[in-house]
């Protein structure tokens, strides 16, 4: 497994959990074709973690604009982060060769948590 495949695996595994989560799942369950977005989300994380992507981009990312209509609450952001970090831990245990990538990902999650906190005024 290469880095891109591992990133996809983490993203896919996380969103499988998130869709059924009692606190944040409703955000994902209302989108009928959410699974088609998984590769795009993985592409975003490839760019964040690797500085490049193996996938073609049809349009640029506007992470904040996409999330505005969701009316995300502070607790939902916390739950998202908790589930994502748990998924990273699980996947790093299964694939310890990606421990450095996991640690970088945790740093990027902290960065984006700050961005969301400021943007949404939590």
C-alpha positions as a printed NumPy array, in Angstrom:
array([[  0.   ,   0.   ,   0.   ],
       [  1.345,   3.436,  -0.882],
       [  0.681,   6.751,   0.881],
       [ -2.163,   7.75 ,  -1.436],
       [ -3.94 ,   4.439,  -0.885],
       [ -3.528,   4.762,   2.88 ],
       [ -4.919,   8.294,   2.85 ],
       [ -7.932,   7.063,   0.878],
       [ -8.388,   4.178,   3.34 ],
       [ -8.337,   6.546,   6.33 ],
       [-10.805,   8.948,   4.702],
       [-13.172,   6.183,   3.616],
       [-13.013,   4.446,   6.992],
       [-13.666,   7.702,   8.819],
       [-16.703,   8.653,   6.755],
       [-18.203,   5.195,   7.127],
       [-18.133,   5.837,  10.88 ],
       [-19.204,   9.459,  10.611],
       [-22.281,   8.697,   8.5  ],
       [-23.665,   6.451,  11.231],
       [-22.573,   8.623,  14.171],
       [-25.406,   9.754,  16.417],
       [-24.099,  13.323,  16.722],
       [-22.759,  14.202,  13.271],
       [-24.111,  11.515,  10.964],
       [-27.088,  13.578,   9.872],
       [-24.779,  15.952,   7.982],
       [-23.661,  13.093,   5.73 ],
       [-26.815,  11.011,   5.475],
       [-28.773,  13.788,   3.747],
       [-26.398,  13.724,   0.762],
       [-27.59 ,  10.899,  -1.47 ],
       [-24.314,  10.569,  -3.361],
       [-21.914,  11.269,  -0.494],
       [-19.75 ,   8.254,  -1.347],
       [-18.867,   9.887,  -4.669],
       [-17.273,  12.721,  -2.651],
       [-14.872,  10.401,  -0.813],
       [-12.211,  10.503,  -3.589],
       [-12.378,  14.316,  -3.634],
       [-11.947,  14.465,   0.138],
       [ -9.014,  12.048,  -0.134],
       [ -7.548,  14.316,  -2.827],
       [ -7.808,  17.285,  -0.468],
       [ -5.912,  15.365,   2.212],
       [ -3.281,  14.164,  -0.274],
       [ -2.592,  17.786,  -1.121],
       [ -2.422,  18.722,   2.565],
       [ -0.127,  15.845,   3.513],
       [  1.922,  15.17 ,   0.387],
       [  1.819,  18.524,  -1.374],
       [  0.463,  16.881,  -4.507],
       [ -2.264,  14.518,  -5.599],
       [ -2.571,  11.524,  -7.881],
       [ -6.097,  12.55 ,  -8.901],
       [ -7.27 ,  15.151, -11.39 ],
       [ -9.031,  18.172,  -9.897],
       [-12.153,  19.375, -11.658],
       [-12.399,  22.541,  -9.532],
       [-10.476,  24.098,  -6.643],
       [-11.214,  23.404,  -3.006],
       [-13.138,  25.975,  -0.985],
       [-13.358,  24.129,   2.302],
       [-14.977,  26.892,   4.309],
       [-17.612,  27.811,   1.702],
       [-18.683,  24.174,   1.39 ],
       [-19.203,  23.883,   5.141],
       [-21.122,  27.147,   5.733],
       [-24.567,  25.713,   4.812],
       [-24.069,  22.881,   7.313],
       [-24.358,  25.28 ,  10.265],
       [-21.759,  23.248,  12.144],
       [-21.845,  23.544,  15.907],
       [-18.77 ,  23.572,  18.16 ],
       [-19.599,  20.161,  19.629],
       [-20.001,  18.687,  16.149],
       [-16.554,  19.894,  15.175],
       [-15.191,  18.291,  18.347],
       [-16.941,  15.03 ,  17.561],
       [-15.648,  15.077,  13.978],
       [-12.1  ,  15.554,  15.274],
       [-12.47 ,  12.821,  17.891],
       [-13.719,  10.29 ,  15.329],
       [-11.083,  11.289,  12.798],
       [ -8.246,  10.933,  15.309],
       [ -9.629,   7.57 ,  16.427],
       [ -9.669,   6.425,  12.798],
       [ -6.084,   7.603,  12.326],
       [ -5.03 ,   5.643,  15.422],
       [ -6.777,   2.492,  14.173],
       [ -5.293,   2.725,  10.696],
       [ -1.789,   3.525,  11.985],
       [ -1.906,   0.409,  14.162],
       [ -2.821,  -1.65 ,  11.101],
       [ -0.175,   0.086,   8.976],
       [  2.634,   1.338,  11.249],
       [  4.739,   2.216,   8.211],
       [  2.563,   5.34 ,   7.946],
       [  3.12 ,   6.574,  11.52 ],
       [  4.987,   9.687,  10.314],
       [  2.135,  10.491,   7.934],
       [ -0.36 ,  10.011,  10.771],
       [  1.583,  12.469,  12.935],
       [  1.665,  15.025,  10.129],
       [ -2.08 ,  14.519,   9.671],
       [ -2.672,  15.231,  13.35 ],
       [ -0.782,  18.513,  12.933],
       [ -2.939,  19.437,   9.928],
       [ -6.099,  18.568,  11.865],
       [ -5.018,  20.941,  14.629],
       [ -4.452,  23.643,  12.024],
       [ -7.882,  23.171,  10.459],
       [ -9.542,  23.062,  13.86 ],
       [ -8.183,  26.573,  14.441],
       [ -9.386,  27.697,  11.019],
       [-12.892,  26.377,  11.7  ],
       [-12.99 ,  27.875,  15.19 ],
       [-12.082,  31.326,  13.865],
       [-14.256,  31.141,  10.758],
       [-17.399,  29.995,  12.547],
       [-16.732,  32.144,  15.62 ],
       [-16.871,  29.328,  18.178]])
